PDB file of C-alpha atoms in Angstrom:
ATOM      1  CA  MET A   1     -15.366  22.955  -0.862  1.00  0.00           C
ATOM      2  CA  ILE A   2     -14.684  25.045   2.255  1.00  0.00           C
ATOM      3  CA  PHE A   3     -14.030  23.211   5.532  1.00  0.00           C
ATOM      4  CA  ALA A   4     -15.060  24.728   8.852  1.00  0.00           C
ATOM      5  CA  ASN A   5     -11.801  23.598  10.459  1.00  0.00           C
ATOM      6  CA  ARG A   6      -9.234  20.815  10.353  1.00  0.00           C
ATOM      7  CA  ALA A   7     -11.319  18.482  12.517  1.00  0.00           C
ATOM      8  CA  GLU A   8     -14.261  18.660  10.111  1.00  0.00           C
ATOM      9  CA  ALA A   9     -11.890  18.067   7.210  1.00  0.00           C
ATOM     10  CA  GLY A  10     -10.454  15.061   9.040  1.00  0.00           C
ATOM     11  CA  ARG A  11     -13.875  13.510   9.542  1.00  0.00           C
ATOM     12  CA  ALA A  12     -14.688  13.898   5.863  1.00  0.00           C
ATOM     13  CA  LEU A  13     -11.316  12.460   4.870  1.00  0.00           C
ATOM     14  CA  ALA A  14     -11.841   9.542   7.255  1.00  0.00           C
ATOM     15  CA  GLU A  15     -15.068   8.566   5.520  1.00  0.00           C
ATOM     16  CA  ARG A  16     -13.387   8.607   2.117  1.00  0.00           C
ATOM     17  CA  LEU A  17     -10.462   6.523   3.370  1.00  0.00           C
ATOM     18  CA  ALA A  18     -12.752   4.028   5.118  1.00  0.00           C
ATOM     19  CA  ALA A  19     -14.073   3.062   1.696  1.00  0.00           C
ATOM     20  CA  THR A  20     -10.638   2.245   0.296  1.00  0.00           C
ATOM     21  CA  VAL A  21      -8.407   1.126   3.193  1.00  0.00           C
ATOM     22  CA  THR A  22      -8.598  -2.541   4.054  1.00  0.00           C
ATOM     23  CA  GLY A  23      -6.788  -4.429   6.782  1.00  0.00           C
ATOM     24  CA  LYS A  24      -6.525  -3.764  10.479  1.00  0.00           C
ATOM     25  CA  HIS A  25      -4.611  -1.162  12.451  1.00  0.00           C
ATOM     26  CA  PRO A  26      -3.076   1.031   9.736  1.00  0.00           C
ATOM     27  CA  LEU A  27      -0.342   3.468  10.701  1.00  0.00           C
ATOM     28  CA  ILE A  28      -1.543   7.078  10.402  1.00  0.00           C
ATOM     29  CA  LEU A  29       1.385   9.495  10.109  1.00  0.00           C
ATOM     30  CA  ALA A  30       0.553  13.186  10.414  1.00  0.00           C
ATOM     31  CA  LEU A  31       2.778  16.016   9.274  1.00  0.00           C
ATOM     32  CA  PRO A  32       2.954  18.362  12.263  1.00  0.00           C
ATOM     33  CA  ARG A  33       1.767  20.752  12.971  1.00  0.00           C
ATOM     34  CA  GLY A  34      -1.344  21.175  10.804  1.00  0.00           C
ATOM     35  CA  GLY A  35      -1.764  17.552   9.798  1.00  0.00           C
ATOM     36  CA  LEU A  36      -2.457  16.278  13.306  1.00  0.00           C
ATOM     37  CA  PRO A  37      -6.024  17.631  13.789  1.00  0.00           C
ATOM     38  CA  VAL A  38      -6.876  16.114  10.396  1.00  0.00           C
ATOM     39  CA  ALA A  39      -5.223  12.781  11.137  1.00  0.00           C
ATOM     40  CA  GLY A  40      -6.883  12.313  14.546  1.00  0.00           C
ATOM     41  CA  PRO A  41     -10.402  11.586  13.188  1.00  0.00           C
ATOM     42  CA  VAL A  42      -8.882   9.342  10.503  1.00  0.00           C
ATOM     43  CA  ALA A  43      -7.054   7.210  13.074  1.00  0.00           C
ATOM     44  CA  GLU A  44     -10.207   6.964  15.180  1.00  0.00           C
ATOM     45  CA  ARG A  45     -12.429   5.989  12.244  1.00  0.00           C
ATOM     46  CA  LEU A  46     -10.005   3.395  10.855  1.00  0.00           C
ATOM     47  CA  GLY A  47      -8.858   2.007  14.209  1.00  0.00           C
ATOM     48  CA  GLY A  48      -5.330   3.014  13.337  1.00  0.00           C
ATOM     49  CA  GLU A  49      -2.217   3.994  15.245  1.00  0.00           C
ATOM     50  CA  LEU A  50      -1.612   7.746  15.202  1.00  0.00           C
ATOM     51  CA  ASP A  51       1.949   9.028  15.046  1.00  0.00           C
ATOM     52  CA  ILE A  52       3.930  11.714  13.262  1.00  0.00           C
ATOM     53  CA  VAL A  53       6.575  12.081  10.583  1.00  0.00           C
ATOM     54  CA  VAL A  54       8.550  15.254  11.234  1.00  0.00           C
ATOM     55  CA  VAL A  55       9.359  17.312   8.152  1.00  0.00           C
ATOM     56  CA  ARG A  56      11.016  20.674   7.539  1.00  0.00           C
ATOM     57  CA  LYS A  57      10.798  22.798   4.425  1.00  0.00           C
ATOM     58  CA  ILE A  58      14.044  24.081   2.901  1.00  0.00           C
ATOM     59  CA  GLY A  59      13.455  27.695   1.928  1.00  0.00           C
ATOM     60  CA  ALA A  60      15.323  29.688  -0.681  1.00  0.00           C
ATOM     61  CA  PRO A  61      18.112  31.847   0.816  1.00  0.00           C
ATOM     62  CA  GLY A  62      16.602  35.185   1.789  1.00  0.00           C
ATOM     63  CA  HIS A  63      13.091  33.920   1.038  1.00  0.00           C
ATOM     64  CA  PRO A  64      12.347  31.245   3.672  1.00  0.00           C
ATOM     65  CA  GLU A  65       8.668  30.891   2.719  1.00  0.00           C
ATOM     66  CA  PHE A  66       9.545  29.849  -0.834  1.00  0.00           C
ATOM     67  CA  GLY A  67      10.217  26.124  -0.541  1.00  0.00           C
ATOM     68  CA  VAL A  68      12.871  24.609  -2.776  1.00  0.00           C
ATOM     69  CA  GLY A  69      13.018  21.302  -0.932  1.00  0.00           C
ATOM     70  CA  ALA A  70      12.355  19.484   2.328  1.00  0.00           C
ATOM     71  CA  ILE A  71      13.776  16.925   4.740  1.00  0.00           C
ATOM     72  CA  ALA A  72      11.976  14.295   6.821  1.00  0.00           C
ATOM     73  CA  GLU A  73      13.254  12.577   9.958  1.00  0.00           C
ATOM     74  CA  ASP A  74      16.750  11.192   9.233  1.00  0.00           C
ATOM     75  CA  GLY A  75      16.183  10.998   5.486  1.00  0.00           C
ATOM     76  CA  PRO A  76      18.055  12.780   2.691  1.00  0.00           C
ATOM     77  CA  PRO A  77      16.832  16.135   1.368  1.00  0.00           C
ATOM     78  CA  VAL A  78      14.317  16.162  -1.473  1.00  0.00           C
ATOM     79  CA  PHE A  79      14.536  19.123  -3.863  1.00  0.00           C
ATOM     80  CA  ASP A  80      12.064  20.747  -6.217  1.00  0.00           C
ATOM     81  CA  GLN A  81      14.221  21.371  -9.272  1.00  0.00           C
ATOM     82  CA  ASP A  82      11.747  23.803 -10.838  1.00  0.00           C
ATOM     83  CA  ASN A  83      11.710  25.939  -7.687  1.00  0.00           C
ATOM     84  CA  LEU A  84      15.499  25.829  -7.441  1.00  0.00           C
ATOM     85  CA  ARG A  85      15.739  27.176 -10.983  1.00  0.00           C
ATOM     86  CA  TYR A  86      13.104  29.816 -10.290  1.00  0.00           C
ATOM     87  CA  ALA A  87      14.992  30.958  -7.184  1.00  0.00           C
ATOM     88  CA  GLY A  88      18.276  30.948  -9.085  1.00  0.00           C
ATOM     89  CA  VAL A  89      20.070  28.648  -6.649  1.00  0.00           C
ATOM     90  CA  SER A  90      21.610  25.191  -6.748  1.00  0.00           C
ATOM     91  CA  GLU A  91      21.359  22.368  -4.222  1.00  0.00           C
ATOM     92  CA  ASP A  92      24.834  23.343  -2.984  1.00  0.00           C
ATOM     93  CA  GLY A  93      23.639  26.923  -2.686  1.00  0.00           C
ATOM     94  CA  VAL A  94      21.127  26.022   0.023  1.00  0.00           C
ATOM     95  CA  ALA A  95      23.591  23.986   2.098  1.00  0.00           C
ATOM     96  CA  GLY A  96      23.525  26.559   4.901  1.00  0.00           C
ATOM     97  CA  VAL A  97      19.733  26.601   5.000  1.00  0.00           C
ATOM     98  CA  LEU A  98      19.662  22.798   4.949  1.00  0.00           C
ATOM     99  CA  SER A  99      22.070  22.612   7.899  1.00  0.00           C
ATOM    100  CA  ALA A 100      19.930  25.011   9.942  1.00  0.00           C
ATOM    101  CA  GLU A 101      16.761  23.103   9.117  1.00  0.00           C
ATOM    102  CA  ARG A 102      18.349  19.826  10.220  1.00  0.00           C
ATOM    103  CA  VAL A 103      19.054  21.419  13.598  1.00  0.00           C
ATOM    104  CA  GLU A 104      15.435  22.559  13.859  1.00  0.00           C
ATOM    105  CA  LEU A 105      14.223  19.158  12.684  1.00  0.00           C
ATOM    106  CA  ARG A 106      16.125  17.414  15.470  1.00  0.00           C
ATOM    107  CA  ARG A 107      14.760  19.907  18.006  1.00  0.00           C
ATOM    108  CA  ARG A 108      11.205  19.212  16.926  1.00  0.00           C
ATOM    109  CA  ILE A 109      11.709  15.460  16.975  1.00  0.00           C
ATOM    110  CA  ARG A 110      12.939  15.699  20.578  1.00  0.00           C
ATOM    111  CA  ARG A 111      10.106  18.078  21.486  1.00  0.00           C
ATOM    112  CA  TYR A 112       7.348  16.051  19.881  1.00  0.00           C
ATOM    113  CA  ARG A 113       8.528  12.491  20.410  1.00  0.00           C
ATOM    114  CA  GLY A 114      10.761  12.610  23.465  1.00  0.00           C
ATOM    115  CA  ASP A 115      12.279   9.195  24.089  1.00  0.00           C
ATOM    116  CA  ARG A 116       9.764   7.331  21.970  1.00  0.00           C
ATOM    117  CA  PRO A 117      11.227   5.590  18.909  1.00  0.00           C
ATOM    118  CA  ALA A 118      10.279   6.714  15.422  1.00  0.00           C
ATOM    119  CA  PRO A 119       7.257   4.906  13.951  1.00  0.00           C
ATOM    120  CA  ALA A 120       7.892   1.566  12.232  1.00  0.00           C
ATOM    121  CA  PRO A 121       6.092   1.450   8.851  1.00  0.00           C
ATOM    122  CA  ALA A 122       7.599  -1.853   7.669  1.00  0.00           C
ATOM    123  CA  GLY A 123       4.970  -4.264   6.373  1.00  0.00           C
ATOM    124  CA  ARG A 124       2.026  -2.005   7.265  1.00  0.00           C
ATOM    125  CA  THR A 125      -0.518   0.107   5.461  1.00  0.00           C
ATOM    126  CA  VAL A 126       0.681   3.659   6.078  1.00  0.00           C
ATOM    127  CA  ILE A 127      -1.374   6.809   5.503  1.00  0.00           C
ATOM    128  CA  VAL A 128       0.550  10.092   5.431  1.00  0.00           C
ATOM    129  CA  ILE A 129      -1.737  13.036   6.183  1.00  0.00           C
ATOM    130  CA  ASP A 130      -1.439  16.810   5.951  1.00  0.00           C
ATOM    131  CA  ASP A 131      -4.059  19.564   6.120  1.00  0.00           C
ATOM    132  CA  GLY A 132      -3.422  20.448   2.481  1.00  0.00           C
ATOM    133  CA  LEU A 133      -0.955  20.178  -0.379  1.00  0.00           C
ATOM    134  CA  ALA A 134       0.229  23.410  -1.975  1.00  0.00           C
ATOM    135  CA  THR A 135       3.597  22.616  -3.584  1.00  0.00           C
ATOM    136  CA  GLY A 136       3.726  19.117  -2.089  1.00  0.00           C
ATOM    137  CA  VAL A 137       7.432  19.373  -1.301  1.00  0.00           C
ATOM    138  CA  THR A 138       7.140  18.473   2.408  1.00  0.00           C
ATOM    139  CA  ALA A 139       4.768  15.599   1.622  1.00  0.00           C
ATOM    140  CA  HIS A 140       7.282  14.375  -0.964  1.00  0.00           C
ATOM    141  CA  ALA A 141      10.025  14.216   1.659  1.00  0.00           C
ATOM    142  CA  ALA A 142       7.712  12.385   4.073  1.00  0.00           C
ATOM    143  CA  LEU A 143       6.730   9.839   1.422  1.00  0.00           C
ATOM    144  CA  CYS A 144      10.357   9.188   0.492  1.00  0.00           C
ATOM    145  CA  TRP A 145      11.242   8.572   4.140  1.00  0.00           C
ATOM    146  CA  VAL A 146       8.300   6.205   4.682  1.00  0.00           C
ATOM    147  CA  ARG A 147       8.951   4.368   1.420  1.00  0.00           C
ATOM    148  CA  GLY A 148      12.475   3.700   2.624  1.00  0.00           C
ATOM    149  CA  GLN A 149      11.004   1.844   5.634  1.00  0.00           C
ATOM    150  CA  ASP A 150       9.324  -0.738   3.352  1.00  0.00           C
ATOM    151  CA  PRO A 151       5.582  -0.254   4.018  1.00  0.00           C
ATOM    152  CA  ALA A 152       3.142  -2.758   2.529  1.00  0.00           C
ATOM    153  CA  ARG A 153       1.004   0.080   1.119  1.00  0.00           C
ATOM    154  CA  LEU A 154       1.602   3.830   1.156  1.00  0.00           C
ATOM    155  CA  ILE A 155      -1.237   6.353   0.868  1.00  0.00           C
ATOM    156  CA  LEU A 156      -1.022  10.137   0.867  1.00  0.00           C
ATOM    157  CA  ALA A 157      -4.208  11.890   1.980  1.00  0.00           C
ATOM    158  CA  ALA A 158      -5.231  15.523   2.372  1.00  0.00           C
ATOM    159  CA  PRO A 159      -8.568  17.337   2.400  1.00  0.00           C
ATOM    160  CA  VAL A 160      -7.505  19.849  -0.245  1.00  0.00           C
ATOM    161  CA  CYS A 161      -4.731  19.742  -2.832  1.00  0.00           C
ATOM    162  CA  ALA A 162      -3.357  21.868  -5.618  1.00  0.00           C
ATOM    163  CA  PRO A 163      -3.954  19.771  -8.748  1.00  0.00           C
ATOM    164  CA  GLN A 164      -0.293  20.052  -9.755  1.00  0.00           C
ATOM    165  CA  ALA A 165       0.900  18.796  -6.357  1.00  0.00           C
ATOM    166  CA  ARG A 166      -1.587  15.915  -6.383  1.00  0.00           C
ATOM    167  CA  ASP A 167      -0.489  14.830  -9.844  1.00  0.00           C
ATOM    168  CA  ALA A 168       3.226  15.216  -9.120  1.00  0.00           C
ATOM    169  CA  LEU A 169       2.992  13.034  -6.001  1.00  0.00           C
ATOM    170  CA  ALA A 170       1.017  10.250  -7.655  1.00  0.00           C
ATOM    171  CA  ALA A 171       4.253   8.435  -8.484  1.00  0.00           C
ATOM    172  CA  GLU A 172       5.514   8.666  -4.890  1.00  0.00           C
ATOM    173  CA  ALA A 173       2.583   6.846  -3.227  1.00  0.00           C
ATOM    174  CA  ASP A 174       0.451   3.835  -4.054  1.00  0.00           C
ATOM    175  CA  GLU A 175      -2.581   6.113  -3.832  1.00  0.00           C
ATOM    176  CA  VAL A 176      -3.210   9.840  -3.384  1.00  0.00           C
ATOM    177  CA  VAL A 177      -6.551  10.796  -1.818  1.00  0.00           C
ATOM    178  CA  CYS A 178      -7.716  14.412  -2.073  1.00  0.00           C
ATOM    179  CA  LEU A 179     -11.265  15.481  -1.281  1.00  0.00           C
ATOM    180  CA  SER A 180     -10.934  18.667  -3.307  1.00  0.00           C
ATOM    181  CA  ALA A 181      -8.442  19.905  -5.897  1.00  0.00           C
ATOM    182  CA  PRO A 182      -9.509  23.484  -6.735  1.00  0.00           C
ATOM    183  CA  ASP A 183      -7.860  25.425  -9.531  1.00  0.00           C
ATOM    184  CA  PRO A 184      -6.709  28.103  -8.918  1.00  0.00           C
ATOM    185  CA  PHE A 185      -5.526  26.830  -5.549  1.00  0.00           C
ATOM    186  CA  VAL A 186      -3.809  29.951  -4.076  1.00  0.00           C
ATOM    187  CA  ALA A 187      -3.106  28.605  -0.543  1.00  0.00           C
ATOM    188  CA  VAL A 188      -4.214  25.866   1.866  1.00  0.00           C
ATOM    189  CA  GLY A 189      -5.739  28.344   4.337  1.00  0.00           C
ATOM    190  CA  ARG A 190      -8.133  29.669   1.720  1.00  0.00           C
ATOM    191  CA  TRP A 191     -10.140  26.449   1.958  1.00  0.00           C
ATOM    192  CA  TYR A 192     -10.722  26.595   5.729  1.00  0.00           C
ATOM    193  CA  ASP A 193     -12.936  28.986   7.676  1.00  0.00           C
ATOM    194  CA  ASP A 194     -10.761  28.390  10.753  1.00  0.00           C
ATOM    195  CA  PHE A 195      -7.081  27.872   9.909  1.00  0.00           C
ATOM    196  CA  GLU A 196      -5.543  28.695  13.277  1.00  0.00           C
ATOM    197  CA  GLN A 197      -1.817  28.111  13.491  1.00  0.00           C
ATOM    198  CA  LEU A 198      -0.823  25.389  15.946  1.00  0.00           C
ATOM    199  CA  THR A 199       2.034  25.386  18.463  1.00  0.00           C
ATOM    200  CA  ASP A 200       4.531  22.789  19.650  1.00  0.00           C
ATOM    201  CA  GLU A 201       2.372  22.397  22.767  1.00  0.00           C
ATOM    202  CA  ASP A 202      -0.653  21.613  20.608  1.00  0.00           C
ATOM    203  CA  VAL A 203       1.308  18.862  18.891  1.00  0.00           C
ATOM    204  CA  GLY A 204       2.285  17.338  22.212  1.00  0.00           C
ATOM    205  CA  ASN A 205      -1.315  17.384  23.391  1.00  0.00           C
ATOM    206  CA  PHE A 206      -2.521  15.592  20.263  1.00  0.00           C
ATOM    207  CA  ILE A 207       0.125  12.874  20.545  1.00  0.00           C
ATOM    208  CA  MET A 208      -0.580  12.290  24.223  1.00  0.00           C
ATOM    209  CA  CYS A 209      -4.334  11.852  23.653  1.00  0.00           C
TER     210      CYS A 209
END
């Protein structure tokens, strides 16, 4: 399944979620940046409130693209123990990277949210959305943060997922919804014709709409 762009993927995901989500006004939390164009059509279709949960990947020292963990909002770090072993580092060994990512996380929260308070998931149906799940480490951090806010129901949804990430996250949410789980997965961008990278300004425009 190849999606034309994130908006098309979001419309398809919205139809799938409409068949399973009951109740009024769910909270739709996108992972910026790429999750927002997917989450917008979902919020519109379900009559939900669109907001964000800000997450940062923790990269291996010297290899920032190789994620060994992630942090979300003011929550604790979540680590992928297999990736830590593969990278040959410990949790203590990425303390410097973690500190730098917390600084960037706070910057993005200020940039994206301004003076608005963080979303309040307590007692609500919450749907966490990204444009795809590769390792699932950032989604894991987001789910842990939301779960700590006591939602009534917690759903993770993405148009395309690596089967291993989907299965690993099944225990972290009440439901995981993936439209496609190709194997081999390779990368999220492979499953989109248009996978343009978004900017901080794009995020602000989505939230203000």
